[in-house]
Structures are given as C-alpha cells and as structure tokens.
XYZ file of C-alpha atoms in Angstrom:
337
model
C 11.738 38.077 28.700
C 12.885 37.700 25.060
C 10.689 38.144 22.061
C 10.581 34.460 21.334
C 9.488 33.781 24.953
C 6.763 36.582 24.683
C 5.450 34.960 21.551
C 5.240 31.576 23.299
C 3.482 33.054 26.268
C 0.995 34.906 24.009
C 0.332 31.587 22.244
C -0.027 29.669 25.368
C -2.364 32.337 26.933
C -4.594 32.724 23.823
C -6.417 30.322 21.858
C -4.609 26.876 21.668
C -5.382 26.608 17.974
C -4.048 29.877 17.184
C -0.363 28.949 18.068
C -0.668 25.890 16.006
C -2.266 27.468 13.011
C 0.889 28.219 10.935
C 1.942 24.626 11.443
C -1.412 23.265 10.256
C -1.285 25.520 7.248
C 2.350 24.449 6.422
C 1.199 20.847 6.619
C -1.810 21.328 4.389
C 0.007 23.510 1.813
C 3.168 21.104 1.662
C 0.743 18.109 1.105
C -1.225 19.970 -1.726
C 2.117 21.049 -3.259
C 3.339 17.464 -3.194
C 0.207 16.066 -4.601
C -0.066 18.699 -7.418
C 3.597 18.105 -8.520
C 3.262 14.282 -8.455
C 0.019 14.455 -10.522
C 1.609 16.672 -13.227
C 4.869 14.820 -13.457
C 3.128 11.401 -14.049
C 1.062 12.931 -16.906
C 4.102 14.625 -18.392
C 6.318 11.503 -18.150
C 3.495 9.414 -19.490
C 3.405 11.619 -22.552
C 7.010 11.450 -23.074
C 7.640 7.772 -22.711
C 4.418 6.595 -24.349
C 2.978 9.171 -26.617
C 6.282 10.189 -28.069
C 7.916 6.804 -27.394
C 10.876 8.220 -25.747
C 13.106 5.050 -25.190
C 15.401 6.300 -22.291
C 13.857 6.623 -18.874
C 17.246 6.792 -17.130
C 18.375 9.697 -19.130
C 15.206 11.423 -18.236
C 15.964 10.798 -14.609
C 19.435 12.236 -15.133
C 17.903 15.398 -16.639
C 15.762 15.747 -13.559
C 18.789 15.174 -11.228
C 20.764 17.775 -13.180
C 17.903 20.340 -12.890
C 17.825 19.788 -9.198
C 21.587 20.438 -8.830
C 21.527 23.514 -11.059
C 18.522 25.037 -9.307
C 19.695 24.441 -5.743
C 23.334 25.503 -6.464
C 22.187 28.763 -8.045
C 19.812 29.457 -5.308
C 22.619 28.796 -2.712
C 25.048 31.233 -4.517
C 22.313 33.903 -4.517
C 21.753 33.244 -0.801
C 18.095 32.297 -1.414
C 18.642 29.085 0.431
C 21.281 27.613 2.716
C 22.838 24.163 3.047
C 26.389 23.103 4.361
C 29.295 22.853 2.121
C 30.698 19.586 1.226
C 32.959 17.625 3.663
C 33.989 14.111 4.205
C 31.138 13.305 6.671
C 28.363 14.093 4.259
C 28.349 10.651 2.496
C 27.977 8.893 5.781
C 25.253 11.112 6.969
C 23.407 10.569 3.832
C 23.766 6.674 3.401
C 21.607 4.891 2.235
C 19.680 7.782 0.668
C 21.536 8.155 -2.609
C 21.126 4.542 -3.397
C 17.384 4.603 -2.623
C 17.070 7.859 -4.574
C 18.398 6.519 -7.813
C 16.531 3.302 -7.404
C 13.309 5.243 -7.007
C 13.956 7.329 -9.973
C 14.863 4.517 -12.420
C 12.161 2.046 -11.299
C 9.526 4.804 -11.364
C 10.317 5.942 -14.857
C 10.602 2.434 -16.254
C 7.304 1.270 -14.713
C 5.460 4.362 -15.987
C 6.511 3.462 -19.630
C 5.366 -0.211 -19.224
C 1.987 0.009 -17.562
C -1.350 1.800 -18.257
C -1.959 4.817 -15.972
C -4.759 3.233 -13.944
C -2.774 0.061 -13.209
C 0.403 2.066 -12.476
C -1.503 4.078 -9.872
C -3.202 1.082 -8.354
C -0.063 -0.931 -7.889
C 1.712 2.141 -6.461
C -0.635 1.897 -3.506
C 1.621 -0.812 -1.997
C 3.825 2.089 -1.074
C 1.547 2.904 1.889
C 1.669 -0.430 3.736
C 5.356 -0.553 3.037
C 5.934 2.965 4.405
C 3.767 1.954 7.449
C 5.907 -1.138 8.078
C 9.282 0.696 7.679
C 8.147 3.620 9.908
C 7.170 1.030 12.674
C 10.534 -0.758 12.298
C 12.941 2.194 11.740
C 11.161 5.177 13.506
C 9.268 3.121 16.164
C 5.781 4.603 15.265
C 2.456 2.870 16.205
C -0.781 3.050 14.230
C -4.461 2.453 15.129
C -6.512 -0.380 14.103
C -8.733 1.758 11.804
C -5.677 2.799 9.878
C -4.407 -0.769 9.543
C -7.734 -1.916 8.248
C -7.749 0.920 5.657
C -4.339 -0.279 4.459
C -5.741 -3.934 4.038
C -8.642 -2.521 2.067
C -6.111 -0.713 -0.272
C -4.073 -3.950 -0.740
C -7.302 -5.923 -1.311
C -8.477 -3.550 -4.055
C -4.944 -3.460 -5.681
C -4.890 -7.261 -5.856
C -8.431 -7.441 -7.400
C -7.571 -4.834 -9.962
C -4.086 -6.152 -10.818
C -5.365 -9.740 -10.982
C -7.725 -8.910 -13.812
C -5.335 -6.594 -15.703
C -5.930 -7.461 -19.213
C -2.599 -5.814 -20.404
C -0.504 -7.790 -17.980
C 3.144 -6.849 -18.185
C 5.563 -8.804 -15.809
C 8.462 -6.396 -16.406
C 6.136 -3.450 -15.723
C 4.868 -5.186 -12.419
C 8.497 -5.965 -11.277
C 9.452 -2.257 -11.819
C 6.498 -0.855 -10.012
C 6.865 -3.088 -6.946
C 10.502 -2.136 -6.818
C 9.550 1.533 -7.053
C 7.127 0.962 -4.126
C 9.941 -0.427 -2.095
C 12.363 2.427 -3.001
C 9.693 4.990 -2.429
C 8.818 3.766 1.022
C 12.346 3.347 2.186
C 13.387 6.832 0.678
C 10.481 8.604 2.391
C 11.259 7.057 5.884
C 15.059 7.603 5.660
C 14.553 11.133 4.313
C 12.513 11.954 7.322
C 15.148 10.470 9.635
C 18.062 12.460 7.942
C 16.398 15.772 7.615
C 17.864 17.250 10.856
C 18.057 20.998 10.381
C 21.343 21.065 12.495
C 22.888 18.672 9.954
C 22.093 18.740 6.215
C 18.542 20.118 6.298
C 16.122 19.477 3.639
C 18.073 21.405 0.869
C 21.254 19.665 1.690
C 19.674 16.247 1.512
C 18.222 17.145 -2.013
C 21.431 18.598 -3.330
C 23.847 16.005 -2.184
C 21.500 13.119 -3.078
C 21.466 14.385 -6.650
C 25.245 15.086 -6.752
C 26.151 11.573 -5.483
C 23.938 9.717 -7.887
C 24.119 11.595 -11.232
C 27.423 10.102 -12.320
C 26.514 6.436 -11.344
C 23.170 6.989 -13.138
C 24.994 8.273 -16.214
C 27.241 5.109 -16.129
C 24.225 2.923 -15.953
C 22.623 4.808 -18.800
C 25.772 4.319 -20.928
C 26.261 0.624 -20.017
C 22.641 -0.247 -20.875
C 22.427 1.673 -24.141
C 19.989 4.021 -22.580
C 22.101 7.056 -23.509
C 22.732 5.872 -27.076
C 18.992 5.477 -27.570
C 18.426 8.977 -26.265
C 20.959 10.532 -28.492
C 19.457 8.664 -31.499
C 15.883 9.534 -30.698
C 14.279 11.269 -33.661
C 12.181 13.884 -31.877
C 15.040 16.099 -30.741
C 14.124 18.546 -33.438
C 10.482 18.660 -32.315
C 10.136 21.841 -30.227
C 7.006 20.523 -28.440
C 8.895 17.429 -27.263
C 11.809 19.559 -26.014
C 9.549 21.716 -24.187
C 7.844 18.763 -22.499
C 11.295 17.159 -21.780
C 12.486 20.382 -20.038
C 9.086 20.563 -18.288
C 9.681 17.065 -17.021
C 13.090 17.885 -15.650
C 11.740 20.810 -13.828
C 8.816 19.007 -12.429
C 11.297 16.319 -11.352
C 13.009 18.862 -9.164
C 9.747 20.255 -7.862
C 8.576 16.685 -7.015
C 11.693 15.843 -5.182
C 11.554 19.204 -3.257
C 7.805 18.847 -2.532
C 8.300 15.237 -1.305
C 11.075 16.423 1.135
C 8.781 19.387 2.206
C 5.860 17.218 2.761
C 7.808 14.678 4.873
C 9.459 17.595 6.806
C 6.166 19.190 7.946
C 4.187 15.874 8.186
C 5.694 12.332 7.940
C 6.587 9.860 5.364
C 3.291 8.075 5.801
C 1.389 11.254 5.182
C 3.332 11.875 2.048
C 2.456 8.294 0.874
C -1.201 8.903 1.698
C -1.237 12.284 -0.272
C 0.193 10.255 -3.184
C -2.843 7.923 -2.754
C -5.245 10.804 -3.123
C -3.436 12.058 -6.155
C -3.701 8.614 -7.683
C -7.531 8.791 -7.556
C -7.398 11.534 -10.118
C -4.606 10.072 -12.172
C -6.483 6.756 -12.570
C -9.744 8.119 -13.689
C -8.209 10.669 -15.990
C -6.243 7.788 -17.431
C -9.490 5.880 -18.181
C -10.766 8.748 -20.159
C -7.750 10.197 -21.912
C -4.869 7.750 -21.482
C -5.879 5.458 -24.400
C -4.167 2.399 -22.862
C -6.742 1.228 -20.416
C -8.621 -2.013 -21.191
C -11.926 -2.058 -19.257
C -13.065 -5.122 -17.309
C -15.669 -5.145 -14.496
C -13.473 -6.897 -12.019
C -10.584 -4.460 -12.649
C -12.889 -1.430 -12.219
C -14.390 -2.859 -8.966
C -10.900 -3.447 -7.561
C -9.815 0.041 -8.589
C -12.703 1.481 -6.754
C -12.064 -0.492 -3.526
C -8.503 0.430 -3.653
C -9.464 4.188 -4.108
C -12.026 4.017 -1.186
C -9.561 2.464 1.130
C -7.035 5.089 0.194
C -9.443 7.931 0.848
C -10.563 6.498 4.258
C -6.907 6.006 5.216
C -6.220 9.612 4.145
C -9.137 10.932 6.229
C -8.006 9.025 9.269
C -4.366 10.051 9.072
C -4.926 13.695 8.181
C -7.782 14.241 10.674
C -5.744 12.693 13.531
C -3.020 15.242 12.878
C -5.399 18.139 12.979
C -6.786 17.199 16.384
C -5.770 19.844 18.943
C -3.324 18.568 21.532
C -4.242 18.903 25.250
C -2.735 21.882 26.772
C -0.775 21.420 30.100
C -1.944 24.458 32.084
C 0.474 23.731 34.917
C 3.493 23.797 32.638
C 2.218 26.946 31.038
C 1.923 28.765 34.372
C 5.559 27.617 35.223
C 6.866 28.896 31.873
C 5.039 32.279 32.260
C 6.411 32.732 35.863
C 10.030 32.000 34.505
C-alpha cells in the first residue's frame, strides 16, 4: 500500500472532519485573502482616481497587468511556481477569458472614479445574481430556494438605494453594470478553465495579462488615456507614486486571490465574499469617503442590500462546511484493496 493510500485509509478510518480539515482551512483562508485584497484595492484606487484626480483608469489597469506579468514570470524563473510554456493551443484554451479580463479591469476602474463608494458597492451586488445565473447555465449548478430569496433581497435593496441616489451619474451606472457582467462571466469561466492538468491557476493569470496588456495599451493611446496619464501633474509627488505602485501590486494580489478563492471554492462563493467586503467599504465610505449624500431611502436600501448579502453569505458558506455523508461500504472496499 502506497503512502497516499495509507493517508486516505487513515483519513477514512479516523474522524471524517479531520480528513477534510485542510480543505476547509484552505477555503476559509482563500476567501479571507480575497476579501482583504479587494477591500484594500477599492480604497487605494478611490484615493488615486478621486482624491488625487488621476484621469487615466485604463493606464492604472495596464500597470496592474504589468505587475502581474513581472511577478509571475520572475517567480517561474526562480522555480517558486510553475505554469506551462507558451504554445499555439493556449489562446484557444483561454478564450474568452482575456476579453472578459480586460473588460472587467477597465469598467471597474472607470466606475470607481464616477460613483461614491457606498453606491459603487451597492450596485456591485448585481454580480451575485449574474454569477448564480451563469453558473446555472454554464456549469449546470442548482441552488436552494433560500439562496434565491437572499439574492432577490440583495437586488431589492440595491434598487431602493440606487433609485434614491442623489448623486446620480448615468455613465457611472453603465460602467458598474458592465463591470458586474464582466466580473460574473470572468469568475465562472475562470473556474471552468482552471484545470491543473492544463494551464492551472498561475497559467490562467499570466497568459490573461500577457494577451490583454497590448490591446489595453492601444485602447489607452486611442482614447487619450495614456496622454492624460503622462501629462498628470502629480508624478513628482512621492506619496502619489507610492500609492500608484501599491495599486499595481494590490491589483496583482486581487487577481491572484480571486483565482485562488474560485479554485478552492466556487465563482459564486467568490462573489459572496465580495458582498461581505462591500459591507465594510460602504459604511467606511459614509464616514470618510467625503462623497456620500445621505437620504433615508438610500440608507434603508443600503441596509436591506447588506442584510440580504450577509444571509446569502451565511447560507452559502455554511452549506459548504456541512460534513458530507461517509460511505462506509466503499471505505471497507478501499481498505481491503
């Protein structure tokens, strides 16, 4: 009997939860890692695009892609991580992830700069029902009535809050809804493409960034985004430069943590963790953002949305942590073999 078989036998013969403990820990830590990175990146990007008035969200996205390519390539050279070398089949294996990836980047950065933090986080809640719908269509998953009801509570709260937004910005709303669509599709297709026998999670990250950095640069040049970035008057400000570099690094961490959370959990769980993170971002934005205009209806809608998100999160995560029934007959057969 091999060491792997012995480990499986020991896990089967011992406590059922013990064999699954590392998986549960990985799920929890990957979810916390994603939530933390997402939270920090929204705050840093908000400071760059609003407080400093940086006019080039596409250029900022290019910086995040460049950081991803550099970090992963250096890590591969030093044999810290592994992913396959480039071949002609890789673009086919990845499609349509690169297009979703750059769309998610650009729409996310553009919407962050045009909406207040609380309204941005509320409207981002639509990622959850979109992810649920796409996982049902593409991955064939089914969800309970309790989860669907929680999703409708999130949507209801978002509509109430958005309907009373006193700083209504049509362009910002369009960008954030596009961001929701790209995020949901990107999460579902990433889960589908992350076969360890194919590209793996590092390969998906690296080649996504490689394929889309040049098209993103062309878009930046053609729209005047690059020119505005080079003419920006804060490049001699050390604090601004540090925050720009921090945003690039956090952009890499967010991409990595998103893939990691989807790898150990699901695209839907990743969206749920984002909802939990949004609770913190929204209320902090009310206190320190400086661009939130209070209204009672908006505040009520915000809280309904958050309550639905928390219930949804509880149902999803608690169902994942329920012990699966142990098939004792199969265990005996495995031990005999």
